[in-house]
Coordinates of C-alpha atoms and ligand atoms in Angstrom, one line a residue:
Chain A
M180 CA 34.6 -8.8 61.7
G181 CA 37.7 -7.8 60.7
R182 CA 39.5 -4.4 61.9
A183 CA 43.0 -3.5 61.4
S184 CA 45.1 -4.2 64.5
S185 CA 47.2 -1.5 65.0
L186 CA 48.3 2.2 62.9
P187 CA 49.3 2.1 60.4
L188 CA 46.7 1.1 58.5
N189 CA 48.0 -0.8 55.1
L190 CA 48.3 -4.7 56.0
W191 CA 49.9 -7.1 54.2
D192 CA 48.1 -10.2 53.5
G193 CA 51.1 -12.9 53.1
A194 CA 48.2 -15.6 52.0
T195 CA 47.3 -13.9 49.2
G196 CA 49.8 -12.2 48.1
N197 CA 47.5 -8.8 48.0
W198 CA 47.5 -5.7 49.9
V199 CA 44.9 -5.3 52.3
V200 CA 43.8 -1.7 53.3
S201 CA 41.7 -1.8 56.3
F202 CA 39.5 0.4 57.4
G203 CA 37.2 -0.4 60.4
T204 CA 34.7 -2.7 58.8
Q205 CA 35.9 -2.1 55.8
H206 CA 38.8 -3.9 53.1
F207 CA 40.1 -3.2 50.1
L208 CA 42.1 -5.2 48.2
I209 CA 45.3 -4.2 46.3
K210 CA 46.3 -6.8 43.4
R211 CA 49.2 -7.9 44.3
R212 CA 51.2 -6.2 41.5
G213 CA 49.9 -3.0 41.5
N214 CA 51.1 -0.3 40.2
V215 CA 54.2 1.4 42.5
L216 CA 53.1 4.6 41.9
E217 CA 49.7 3.5 43.6
L218 CA 51.3 2.0 46.6
V219 CA 53.8 5.3 46.8
L220 CA 50.6 7.4 46.7
I221 CA 48.6 5.7 49.2
S222 CA 51.6 5.0 51.7
T223 CA 52.3 8.6 51.5
L224 CA 48.8 9.6 52.7
N225 CA 48.3 6.9 55.1
G226 CA 51.7 7.9 56.3
V227 CA 50.9 11.4 56.9
L228 CA 47.8 11.1 58.5
Y229 CA 49.6 8.6 60.8
G230 CA 52.4 11.3 61.3
L231 CA 49.5 14.5 62.3
L232 CA 48.3 11.9 64.5
L233 CA 51.3 10.8 65.9
F234 CA 51.5 15.1 66.5
L235 CA 48.6 15.5 67.9
M236 CA 50.0 13.3 71.3
A237 CA 53.5 14.5 70.6
S238 CA 53.2 18.2 70.2
G239 CA 51.6 18.2 74.2
L240 CA 54.2 15.8 75.3
T241 CA 57.1 17.9 74.2
L242 CA 55.3 21.2 75.6
I243 CA 54.6 19.8 78.8
F244 CA 58.4 18.2 79.0
S245 CA 60.1 21.6 77.8
M246 CA 57.9 23.8 80.0
M247 CA 57.7 21.8 83.5
G248 CA 60.8 19.5 82.6
V249 CA 57.9 16.3 83.1
L250 CA 58.3 13.2 81.0
N251 CA 54.5 12.9 81.0
F252 CA 54.1 8.8 81.0
A253 CA 50.3 9.3 81.4
H254 CA 50.3 11.3 77.9
A255 CA 49.2 7.9 75.5
S256 CA 46.4 7.5 78.1
F257 CA 44.6 10.8 77.5
Y258 CA 44.5 9.7 73.7
M259 CA 43.0 6.3 75.0
L260 CA 40.6 7.9 77.5
G261 CA 39.7 10.2 74.3
A262 CA 38.9 7.6 72.3
F263 CA 36.8 5.9 74.9
V264 CA 34.8 8.9 76.4
G265 CA 34.5 9.7 72.8
Y266 CA 32.4 6.4 72.2
Q267 CA 30.3 6.2 74.9
I268 CA 29.3 10.2 74.0
S269 CA 28.8 8.5 70.6
K270 CA 26.4 5.8 71.7
W271 CA 24.5 8.6 73.5
A272 CA 24.7 11.4 71.0
G273 CA 26.5 10.5 68.2
F274 CA 30.0 10.7 66.7
W275 CA 29.9 14.5 66.7
P276 CA 28.7 15.5 69.9
G277 CA 31.9 13.2 70.9
L278 CA 34.1 14.9 68.9
I279 CA 33.5 18.0 70.5
F280 CA 32.9 17.1 74.3
A281 CA 35.4 14.4 74.8
P282 CA 38.6 16.2 74.2
L283 CA 36.9 18.6 76.6
I284 CA 36.6 16.5 79.4
V285 CA 39.5 15.1 78.8
G286 CA 41.5 18.4 78.7
G287 CA 39.6 19.2 82.0
V288 CA 40.7 15.9 83.7
G289 CA 44.4 16.8 82.7
M290 CA 44.0 20.0 84.1
L291 CA 42.7 18.6 87.4
V292 CA 45.7 16.3 87.1
E293 CA 48.2 19.1 86.5
R294 CA 46.4 21.2 89.4
F295 CA 45.9 18.6 92.2
G296 CA 48.2 15.7 91.5
L297 CA 51.5 17.1 89.7
R298 CA 51.7 20.3 91.4
N299 CA 52.0 19.0 94.4
V300 CA 54.4 16.1 94.0
H301 CA 56.5 18.9 91.9
K302 CA 58.0 19.6 95.3
N303 CA 59.6 16.4 96.1
G304 CA 61.5 16.3 92.6
H305 CA 61.5 14.8 89.3
V306 CA 61.7 11.4 89.9
A307 CA 58.4 11.4 92.2
E308 CA 56.9 13.3 89.5
L309 CA 58.0 10.8 86.8
L310 CA 56.9 8.0 89.2
F311 CA 53.6 9.9 89.6
T312 CA 52.5 10.1 85.7
F313 CA 53.9 6.7 85.5
G314 CA 51.4 5.3 88.2
L315 CA 48.7 7.2 87.0
A316 CA 49.0 5.4 83.4
F317 CA 48.2 2.2 85.3
V318 CA 45.8 3.7 87.1
M319 CA 43.8 5.1 83.9
E320 CA 44.5 1.7 81.9
E321 CA 42.6 0.1 84.9
L322 CA 39.8 2.6 85.3
V323 CA 39.0 2.1 81.7
Q324 CA 38.9 -1.9 81.6
I325 CA 36.8 -1.6 84.8
V326 CA 34.4 0.5 82.9
W327 CA 34.7 -0.5 79.2
G328 CA 36.0 -4.0 79.8
K329 CA 39.3 -5.6 78.1
A330 CA 37.5 -6.3 74.6
P331 CA 37.7 -4.0 72.1
V332 CA 34.2 -1.7 71.7
D333 CA 32.7 -1.0 68.7
Y334 CA 33.4 2.5 67.8
R335 CA 31.8 3.5 64.4
V336 CA 32.7 5.7 61.7
P337 CA 29.8 8.4 61.6
A338 CA 27.7 7.1 58.3
L339 CA 28.4 10.7 57.1
L340 CA 31.5 10.0 56.2
D341 CA 31.5 5.8 55.7
F342 CA 31.9 5.9 52.0
S343 CA 35.1 6.4 50.1
A344 CA 36.2 9.2 48.6
F345 CA 38.4 8.6 45.5
T346 CA 39.6 5.8 43.9
I347 CA 43.1 5.9 43.1
F348 CA 43.9 2.9 39.9
S349 CA 42.3 -0.1 42.7
T350 CA 42.2 1.8 45.7
N351 CA 39.5 3.0 47.4
Y352 CA 40.5 5.9 49.6
P353 CA 37.5 6.0 52.4
A354 CA 36.6 9.9 53.2
Y355 CA 37.0 9.4 56.9
K356 CA 40.4 9.3 56.6
L357 CA 40.7 12.5 54.6
F358 CA 38.1 13.7 57.4
M359 CA 41.0 12.6 59.7
L360 CA 43.6 14.5 58.1
A361 CA 41.6 17.2 57.3
I362 CA 41.2 18.0 61.1
S363 CA 44.9 16.8 61.8
L364 CA 45.9 19.5 59.6
A365 CA 42.9 22.4 60.6
I366 CA 44.7 21.4 64.8
F367 CA 47.6 21.8 63.6
V368 CA 47.5 25.2 61.9
G369 CA 45.3 26.5 64.4
L370 CA 47.8 25.3 67.4
F371 CA 51.1 27.3 65.6
A372 CA 48.8 30.4 65.2
M373 CA 47.7 30.4 68.3
L374 CA 51.3 29.9 69.6
T375 CA 52.8 33.0 67.3
R376 CA 49.7 34.8 67.0
T377 CA 48.4 35.4 71.1
R378 CA 49.8 36.7 73.5
V379 CA 48.9 33.7 75.7
G380 CA 50.7 32.1 73.2
L381 CA 53.7 33.8 73.0
I382 CA 53.9 33.8 77.2
V383 CA 53.8 29.6 76.3
Q384 CA 56.3 30.2 74.1
A385 CA 58.6 32.3 76.5
A386 CA 57.8 29.9 79.6
L387 CA 59.0 26.8 77.3
T388 CA 62.9 28.5 77.7
H389 CA 62.7 30.3 80.8
P390 CA 59.2 29.7 83.1
N391 CA 60.5 31.4 85.8
M392 CA 61.6 35.0 84.5
V393 CA 58.6 35.0 82.9
A394 CA 56.6 34.3 86.8
H395 CA 59.2 37.5 87.7
L396 CA 57.1 39.7 85.1
G397 CA 54.0 39.4 86.3
H398 CA 52.1 36.4 84.5
N399 CA 50.2 33.6 86.2
V400 CA 52.7 30.6 85.5
P401 CA 51.2 27.9 87.6
L402 CA 47.6 28.7 85.8
I403 CA 49.7 28.3 82.3
F404 CA 51.0 25.4 83.2
M405 CA 47.8 23.9 83.9
L406 CA 46.2 25.1 80.7
V407 CA 49.3 23.8 78.8
F408 CA 48.5 20.4 80.2
G409 CA 45.2 20.5 80.4
V410 CA 45.2 21.5 76.2
G411 CA 47.9 18.5 75.7
A412 CA 45.6 15.9 77.4
G413 CA 42.5 17.1 75.4
L414 CA 44.7 17.6 71.8
A415 CA 45.3 13.8 72.9
A416 CA 42.0 13.4 73.2
I417 CA 41.4 14.6 69.8
A418 CA 44.1 12.1 68.0
G419 CA 41.6 9.4 70.1
V420 CA 38.5 10.3 69.1
I421 CA 39.1 10.4 65.6
A422 CA 41.9 7.6 65.4
G423 CA 39.3 5.5 67.8
P424 CA 36.6 4.3 64.8
A425 CA 39.8 4.0 62.6
L426 CA 41.5 1.4 64.8
V427 CA 40.7 -0.4 67.5
T428 CA 39.5 1.2 70.6
Q429 CA 40.5 -0.9 73.7
S430 CA 42.4 -0.2 76.9
T431 CA 45.6 -1.4 75.3
M432 CA 45.8 1.1 72.9
A433 CA 47.7 3.7 75.3
G434 CA 50.4 1.0 76.3
L435 CA 50.9 0.5 72.0
L436 CA 51.7 3.6 71.4
G437 CA 53.1 5.5 74.5
P438 CA 56.3 4.6 73.6
I439 CA 56.3 5.8 70.2
L440 CA 55.3 9.0 71.2
F441 CA 58.3 9.1 73.3
V442 CA 60.6 8.2 70.7
I443 CA 58.9 10.8 68.6
V444 CA 59.9 13.4 71.4
V445 CA 63.7 12.4 71.8
V446 CA 64.4 12.2 68.1
G447 CA 62.9 15.4 67.5
G448 CA 64.4 16.9 70.5
L449 CA 63.3 17.0 73.9
G450 CA 60.9 20.3 73.7
S451 CA 61.0 21.2 69.9
L452 CA 57.4 21.9 68.6
S453 CA 59.2 21.5 64.6
G454 CA 61.1 18.9 65.7
A455 CA 57.7 16.9 67.2
L456 CA 56.4 17.8 63.6
V457 CA 59.6 16.9 61.3
A458 CA 59.9 13.4 63.9
S459 CA 55.8 12.2 64.0
L460 CA 55.8 12.6 59.9
L461 CA 59.3 10.6 59.4
I462 CA 58.1 7.8 61.9
G463 CA 54.4 8.1 60.5
L464 CA 56.3 7.6 56.6
L465 CA 58.8 5.0 58.0
Q466 CA 56.1 2.8 59.2
T467 CA 53.7 3.1 56.8
F468 CA 56.1 2.3 54.1
A469 CA 58.1 -0.5 55.5
I470 CA 54.9 -2.0 56.1
S471 CA 53.7 -1.5 53.0
S472 CA 56.8 -3.2 51.4
N473 CA 57.4 -6.8 51.2
V474 CA 60.7 -6.7 50.3
S475 CA 63.5 -8.7 52.0
M476 CA 67.1 -9.5 51.9
A477 CA 66.5 -12.1 50.3
D478 CA 64.9 -10.5 47.1
L479 CA 67.1 -7.3 47.6
F480 CA 70.4 -10.0 46.3
S481 CA 68.1 -12.4 44.7
F482 CA 70.9 -11.2 41.4
S483 CA 73.6 -12.5 43.4
G484 CA 72.7 -15.9 43.5
F485 CA 73.6 -16.1 47.3
A486 CA 71.1 -18.0 49.2
P487 CA 72.3 -19.4 52.8
Q488 CA 71.3 -22.9 54.0
P489 CA 67.7 -23.5 54.1
N490 CA 66.8 -24.2 58.0
T491 CA 69.6 -22.0 59.5
I492 CA 68.8 -18.7 61.5
L493 CA 70.7 -17.1 58.7
N494 CA 68.6 -18.5 56.4
D495 CA 65.6 -17.3 58.5
L496 CA 66.9 -13.8 58.7
W497 CA 67.7 -13.8 55.0
R498 CA 63.6 -13.9 54.4
V499 CA 62.4 -11.6 56.9
S500 CA 60.7 -8.6 55.2
V501 CA 61.2 -5.0 56.0
A502 CA 57.6 -5.3 56.5
Q503 CA 58.2 -7.4 59.4
I504 CA 60.6 -5.1 61.3
A505 CA 58.7 -2.4 60.9
P506 CA 57.8 -1.9 64.7
I507 CA 61.1 -1.9 65.5
L508 CA 62.1 0.6 62.9
P509 CA 61.3 3.6 65.3
Y510 CA 63.3 2.0 67.9
L511 CA 66.1 1.4 65.7
L512 CA 65.8 5.1 65.1
L513 CA 66.1 6.4 68.8
V514 CA 69.1 4.1 69.4
L515 CA 71.1 5.5 66.1
M516 CA 69.3 9.0 67.6
L517 CA 71.3 8.9 70.6
I518 CA 74.2 7.6 69.4
F519 CA 74.9 9.9 66.9
R520 CA 72.5 13.3 67.4
P521 CA 71.9 13.3 71.2
T522 CA 69.9 16.6 71.2
G523 CA 67.6 15.0 68.8
L524 CA 66.5 16.9 65.2
M525 CA 66.2 20.2 66.5
G526 CA 66.6 19.8 70.2
N527 CA 68.7 22.9 71.7
R528 CA 68.2 21.7 75.5
E529 CA 71.3 20.1 77.2
S530 CA 69.7 17.8 80.1
Chain B
M239 CA 82.3 49.0 110.5
S240 CA 78.4 48.9 111.0
A241 CA 76.7 45.8 111.9
P242 CA 73.5 45.3 110.8
T243 CA 71.6 47.7 112.5
T244 CA 67.3 49.0 112.6
T245 CA 67.0 50.6 109.5
T246 CA 67.9 54.4 109.5
T247 CA 65.3 55.4 106.6
P248 CA 62.5 57.6 108.3
S249 CA 59.1 56.0 107.3
A250 CA 58.7 52.5 106.4
P251 CA 61.3 51.2 103.8
M252 CA 59.7 50.2 100.7
L253 CA 61.4 46.9 100.9
E254 CA 62.5 45.5 104.4
V255 CA 64.7 42.1 104.7
R256 CA 65.3 41.2 108.0
D257 CA 67.6 38.3 109.5
L258 CA 66.7 36.1 106.1
N259 CA 68.2 32.8 105.2
A260 CA 68.3 30.4 102.4
Y261 CA 69.7 27.5 101.5
Y262 CA 70.7 25.1 98.3
G263 CA 70.2 22.0 99.5
K264 CA 72.3 21.5 102.6
S265 CA 74.4 24.8 102.3
H266 CA 73.6 27.9 104.3
I267 CA 73.9 30.2 101.9
L268 CA 72.4 33.6 103.5
Q269 CA 72.7 34.1 107.3
G270 CA 71.0 36.4 108.7
V271 CA 70.8 39.1 105.7
N272 CA 69.5 42.6 106.6
I273 CA 68.6 45.4 103.8
S274 CA 66.1 48.2 103.3
V275 CA 65.5 49.7 100.2
G276 CA 63.1 52.9 100.9
A277 CA 60.6 54.2 98.1
G278 CA 62.5 56.2 95.2
E279 CA 65.5 55.0 96.9
V280 CA 69.1 53.8 95.4
V281 CA 70.6 51.0 96.9
S282 CA 73.4 49.0 95.8
L283 CA 74.8 45.6 97.2
L284 CA 78.1 44.9 96.7
G285 CA 80.4 42.6 97.6
R286 CA 82.8 39.3 96.1
N287 CA 82.2 36.5 93.8
G288 CA 80.0 34.1 95.4
V289 CA 79.2 35.5 98.8
G290 CA 75.5 35.5 97.9
R291 CA 74.0 38.5 96.7
S292 CA 72.0 37.0 93.5
T293 CA 70.4 34.4 96.2
T294 CA 69.8 37.7 98.6
I295 CA 67.4 38.8 95.0
K296 CA 65.9 35.4 94.3
A297 CA 65.2 34.4 97.8
I298 CA 63.1 38.3 97.7
M299 CA 61.5 37.1 94.3
G300 CA 60.8 33.8 96.0
E301 CA 63.1 32.2 93.4
V302 CA 64.9 30.7 96.3
A303 CA 62.8 29.6 99.7
P304 CA 63.4 32.4 101.4
V305 CA 63.4 32.1 105.7
G306 CA 63.2 35.2 107.6
T307 CA 61.2 38.5 107.0
V308 CA 60.9 39.7 103.7
N309 CA 58.4 42.5 103.4
F310 CA 57.3 44.9 100.5
K311 CA 54.6 48.0 100.8
G312 CA 53.9 46.7 104.2
R313 CA 52.9 43.1 103.3
S314 CA 55.2 40.1 103.8
I315 CA 56.1 38.4 100.6
V316 CA 57.5 35.6 102.2
G317 CA 55.8 32.5 100.7
L318 CA 54.2 33.7 97.9
P319 CA 54.5 33.0 93.9
S320 CA 56.7 35.1 91.8
Y321 CA 54.4 36.2 89.9
K322 CA 52.5 37.4 92.6
I323 CA 55.3 39.4 94.0
A324 CA 56.4 40.9 90.8
R325 CA 52.5 42.1 90.5
L326 CA 52.8 44.1 93.7
G327 CA 55.2 45.9 92.0
L328 CA 58.9 44.6 92.5
G329 CA 60.9 44.2 89.0
Y330 CA 63.4 41.8 88.6
V331 CA 66.4 41.7 86.1
P332 CA 68.5 38.6 86.4
E333 CA 72.1 38.3 86.1
N334 CA 72.2 36.2 83.3
R335 CA 70.0 38.1 80.5
D336 CA 67.2 35.7 80.6
I337 CA 66.0 37.1 77.1
F338 CA 63.2 35.1 75.1
P339 CA 65.1 33.9 72.3
T340 CA 62.4 32.9 70.1
L341 CA 60.3 35.9 70.4
T342 CA 61.2 39.2 68.8
V343 CA 62.4 42.0 70.3
R344 CA 58.8 43.7 70.6
Q345 CA 57.2 40.8 71.7
N346 CA 60.1 40.6 74.4
L347 CA 59.0 44.0 75.4
A348 CA 55.5 43.2 75.1
L349 CA 55.5 40.4 77.3
G350 CA 57.0 42.8 79.7
Q351 CA 53.7 44.5 80.3
K352 CA 51.5 42.8 82.9
Q353 CA 48.3 43.4 80.9
A354 CA 47.9 43.2 77.1
N355 CA 48.6 47.1 76.1
V356 CA 48.6 48.9 79.2
D357 CA 50.9 51.2 79.3
G358 CA 52.3 52.4 83.0
R359 CA 55.5 55.2 83.2
W360 CA 57.2 53.4 80.3
K361 CA 56.1 52.5 76.7
L362 CA 56.8 50.6 74.1
Q363 CA 57.6 53.6 71.6
D364 CA 59.7 55.3 74.0
M365 CA 62.3 52.6 74.4
L366 CA 62.4 52.1 71.0
D367 CA 62.8 55.4 70.4
R368 CA 65.9 55.5 73.1
F369 CA 67.9 52.7 71.7
P370 CA 68.2 52.3 68.1
N371 CA 69.9 49.4 68.5
L372 CA 66.8 47.5 69.8
A373 CA 64.4 49.5 67.5
R374 CA 66.4 48.1 64.7
R375 CA 66.0 44.7 65.2
A376 CA 62.5 45.2 66.7
E377 CA 61.2 42.4 64.7
T378 CA 63.8 39.7 64.9
A379 CA 64.1 37.0 67.2
A380 CA 65.6 38.4 70.4
G381 CA 68.3 35.7 70.5
V382 CA 70.5 37.2 67.9
L383 CA 71.5 40.4 69.9
S384 CA 74.3 41.1 71.4
G385 CA 74.8 40.9 75.5
G386 CA 74.9 44.8 75.7
E387 CA 71.7 44.9 73.4
K388 CA 70.1 41.8 75.7
Q389 CA 70.9 43.4 78.6
M390 CA 69.2 46.7 77.6
L391 CA 66.2 44.6 76.5
T392 CA 66.1 42.6 79.7
M393 CA 65.9 45.8 81.7
C394 CA 63.6 47.4 79.3
R395 CA 61.3 44.6 79.3
T396 CA 61.3 44.6 83.4
L397 CA 60.5 48.6 83.4
M398 CA 57.3 47.7 80.9
G399 CA 55.8 45.8 84.1
D400 CA 55.9 49.6 85.6
P401 CA 57.3 48.0 88.5
D402 CA 57.8 50.8 92.0
L403 CA 61.4 48.9 93.0
I404 CA 63.3 47.4 90.1
M405 CA 66.3 44.8 91.3
I406 CA 69.0 44.8 88.7
D407 CA 71.6 42.2 89.2
E408 CA 75.0 43.0 87.4
P409 CA 73.6 44.7 84.4
T410 CA 77.3 45.6 83.3
E411 CA 79.4 42.5 83.9
G412 CA 81.1 41.5 81.1
L413 CA 80.3 44.7 79.0
A414 CA 82.2 46.9 76.4
P415 CA 82.7 50.1 78.5
L416 CA 80.5 51.7 75.8
I417 CA 77.5 50.1 76.7
V418 CA 78.3 49.8 80.6
K419 CA 77.9 54.2 80.0
Q420 CA 74.4 53.1 78.9
V421 CA 73.8 51.1 81.0
G422 CA 74.6 53.5 83.6
E423 CA 72.7 56.5 82.1
L424 CA 69.4 54.1 82.0
I425 CA 69.8 53.8 85.4
S426 CA 70.3 57.6 86.3
E427 CA 67.0 57.8 84.5
I428 CA 65.0 55.2 86.2
A429 CA 66.3 56.4 89.4
A430 CA 65.5 60.2 88.1
R431 CA 61.9 59.0 87.2
G432 CA 61.3 58.1 90.8
L433 CA 62.0 54.3 90.9
A434 CA 63.7 52.8 93.8
I435 CA 66.5 50.2 92.9
L436 CA 68.2 47.8 94.8
L437 CA 71.5 47.3 92.3
V438 CA 74.2 44.7 92.4
E439 CA 77.4 45.4 91.0
Q440 CA 81.3 44.4 90.7
K441 CA 82.0 48.3 89.5
L442 CA 82.5 50.6 92.2
S443 CA 82.1 53.4 89.9
I444 CA 78.7 53.0 89.1
A445 CA 77.5 52.4 92.5
L446 CA 79.4 55.4 94.3
D447 CA 78.0 57.8 91.5
I448 CA 74.2 56.7 91.6
S449 CA 73.7 55.1 95.2
S450 CA 72.9 56.8 98.3
R451 CA 73.3 53.9 100.2
I452 CA 75.7 51.0 100.0
Y453 CA 75.6 47.7 101.6
V454 CA 79.0 45.5 101.5
M455 CA 77.9 41.5 101.4
G456 CA 80.6 39.1 103.0
H457 CA 79.8 35.3 102.8
G458 CA 76.4 35.1 103.7
H459 CA 75.5 38.2 105.5
V460 CA 76.1 42.4 105.3
V461 CA 79.4 43.6 106.2
F462 CA 78.8 47.1 105.9
E463 CA 76.1 49.6 105.2
G464 CA 76.8 53.2 104.8
T465 CA 76.9 56.5 102.1
P466 CA 79.2 55.8 99.3
K467 CA 80.8 58.6 101.2
D468 CA 81.8 56.2 104.2
L469 CA 83.0 53.6 101.7
A470 CA 85.3 55.5 99.8
A471 CA 86.6 56.8 103.3
N472 CA 86.6 53.1 104.6
A473 CA 90.0 51.0 103.0
D474 CA 89.5 48.5 105.7
V475 CA 86.2 47.6 104.1
R476 CA 87.1 48.0 100.4
R477 CA 90.6 45.9 100.8
E478 CA 88.9 43.2 102.8
W479 CA 85.7 42.8 101.1
L480 CA 85.9 44.5 97.7
E481 CA 89.0 44.1 96.2
V482 CA 90.5 41.2 94.9
Ligands
ATP238 N1 72.1 26.7 92.1 C1 72.9 26.6 93.4 N2 73.1 25.1 94.1 C2 74.0 24.9 94.8 N3 75.2 26.3 95.3 C3 74.7 27.4 94.7 C4 73.6 27.7 93.4 N4 73.6 29.0 93.4 C5 74.7 29.6 93.8 N5 75.4 28.5 94.8 C6 76.4 29.1 95.6 O1 75.4 29.9 96.5 C7 76.6 30.8 96.5 C8 76.1 32.3 96.5 O2 75.7 32.6 94.9 P1 75.5 33.8 94.4 O3 75.0 33.3 93.3 O4 74.3 34.3 95.4 O5 76.7 34.8 94.6 P2 76.9 36.2 94.0 O6 77.2 37.1 95.3 O7 75.8 36.7 93.1 O8 78.2 36.1 92.9 P3 78.3 36.1 91.8 O9 77.4 36.1 90.6 O10 79.6 36.8 91.4 O11 79.1 34.6 91.2 C9 78.0 30.6 96.1 O12 78.8 29.9 96.4 C10 77.5 29.6 95.1 O13 78.6 28.7 94.5
MG239 MG1 75.5 36.6 91.2

């Protein structure tokens, strides 16, 4: 039973020279000489989808950092926990109850972590907080392995959405992916409206930059911290629930995604929500396009007639395709960002 | 020169600080500060840069951990979180003009209220009517305001929370004379409405004008306490602890 090994969802099948768009148990073949427009359209859709999923997680991470000054290493673990809790509920009661209750449960776990963990550790300084979230990530991974094992679980797309929504040229685009897109968009819009239109949202915005001043005005800042941490964990859990059936629900999923989240938060600018959105989309598109392109240096310079000696390191490098280096592109971006613009795209925080 | 003695206010003061100590890491910044502010009283806390005036106020608000006695309206507030201290009716305008830069002027003022749309003695519309500069920018992000406008906004925002005692830290620092005058007028009006004020100032003129009592701090404790008249008459204290 084949599954895409990780986000993004386009895979290049080197053996046949065809594109395989894998989705759960379904694979869609695209002929090698498929339309460029088709490739661009599908990759854009996939890239935006991947980006929005990343944003569901990065938004909470950056809010938590900005407000509490805590870089939460366990954030991707809430994404993993969301997928597993969603899976468990889906086995008992179906996908839809899982979509509702898993984020609520994980959000509750997040609040408890803040209230009884972080808040106490906070007194001992930032390093202690960092180590705490670091340890928490391992604990959560171990716990998930004890309960659900190390092998991927069979988290399925709900039957209601298990069909192809439309066909572009030769690509069938799954309805479930459109659903993921819609959920991510709706949550993004909801989050934005909450932050800008409601009083609680305004207090959160104010606390992002001036938590002490907000407290001096009589607002219960510890409660706000707990809520934001809970909502952040819940958002990550939603990402887990909706991505779980499309990808692999496995205890390693947190470790795979965690580093990318940090890249996004740093590239976007620590504490900047709009920066996190831009960086999420950027990395989503970058990785999706990189993976779906099969260009190598050899292809780019084939016209020049230059070709390194066979069986040399140079020759090997020459033939590395963009798809193969796709996984390191985010980190390359991170390094470049730290060198040329340490505050990130939209960051204004010094430390 | 009077050593810190027991308070001279007749009934128990609204704010009573006794033997207050505070530390930044290992440095012992406040070394037994004694001050008190009665209901409706205007008191100034003077002193040179770095003597610990801001730290005194921060320790009262719980932003710096206080060691000693701090009573407000007859109850100890040592160890309370800042938001609970604020809810008891103690307002604080910090020295760095901490407006919320991404929120509009109106939103800044609205967040001064402890509960949505519950008016106290100060109403949002009154504030805007009083200060045309704020009214004109009511819907713009407060981050673009001038220094003087930011100062007005932070004071107005704290007043929106309807405090009974307001502590204002260096409101005129770095402001043009015209704005200094406006700030002075607002402080006078606050006093006229019966609020107690604890004012940290550099400018003697404002403090002498509006205060009923003055404390002078030097190196972590109070070195003088008296009326503005006492201070005006005491050239030694002024030379040793105030003038540069
Ligand atoms: N966050 C801090 N960490 C370490 N030391 C500090 C900190 N804040 C203030 N201090 C030190 O504590 C002392 C008192 O500072 P405080 O801010 O109370 O002074 P101040 O009387 O308000 O004067 P001014 O506002 O003019 O600087 C100063 O020597 C200052 O260097
Ligand atoms: Mg000061």
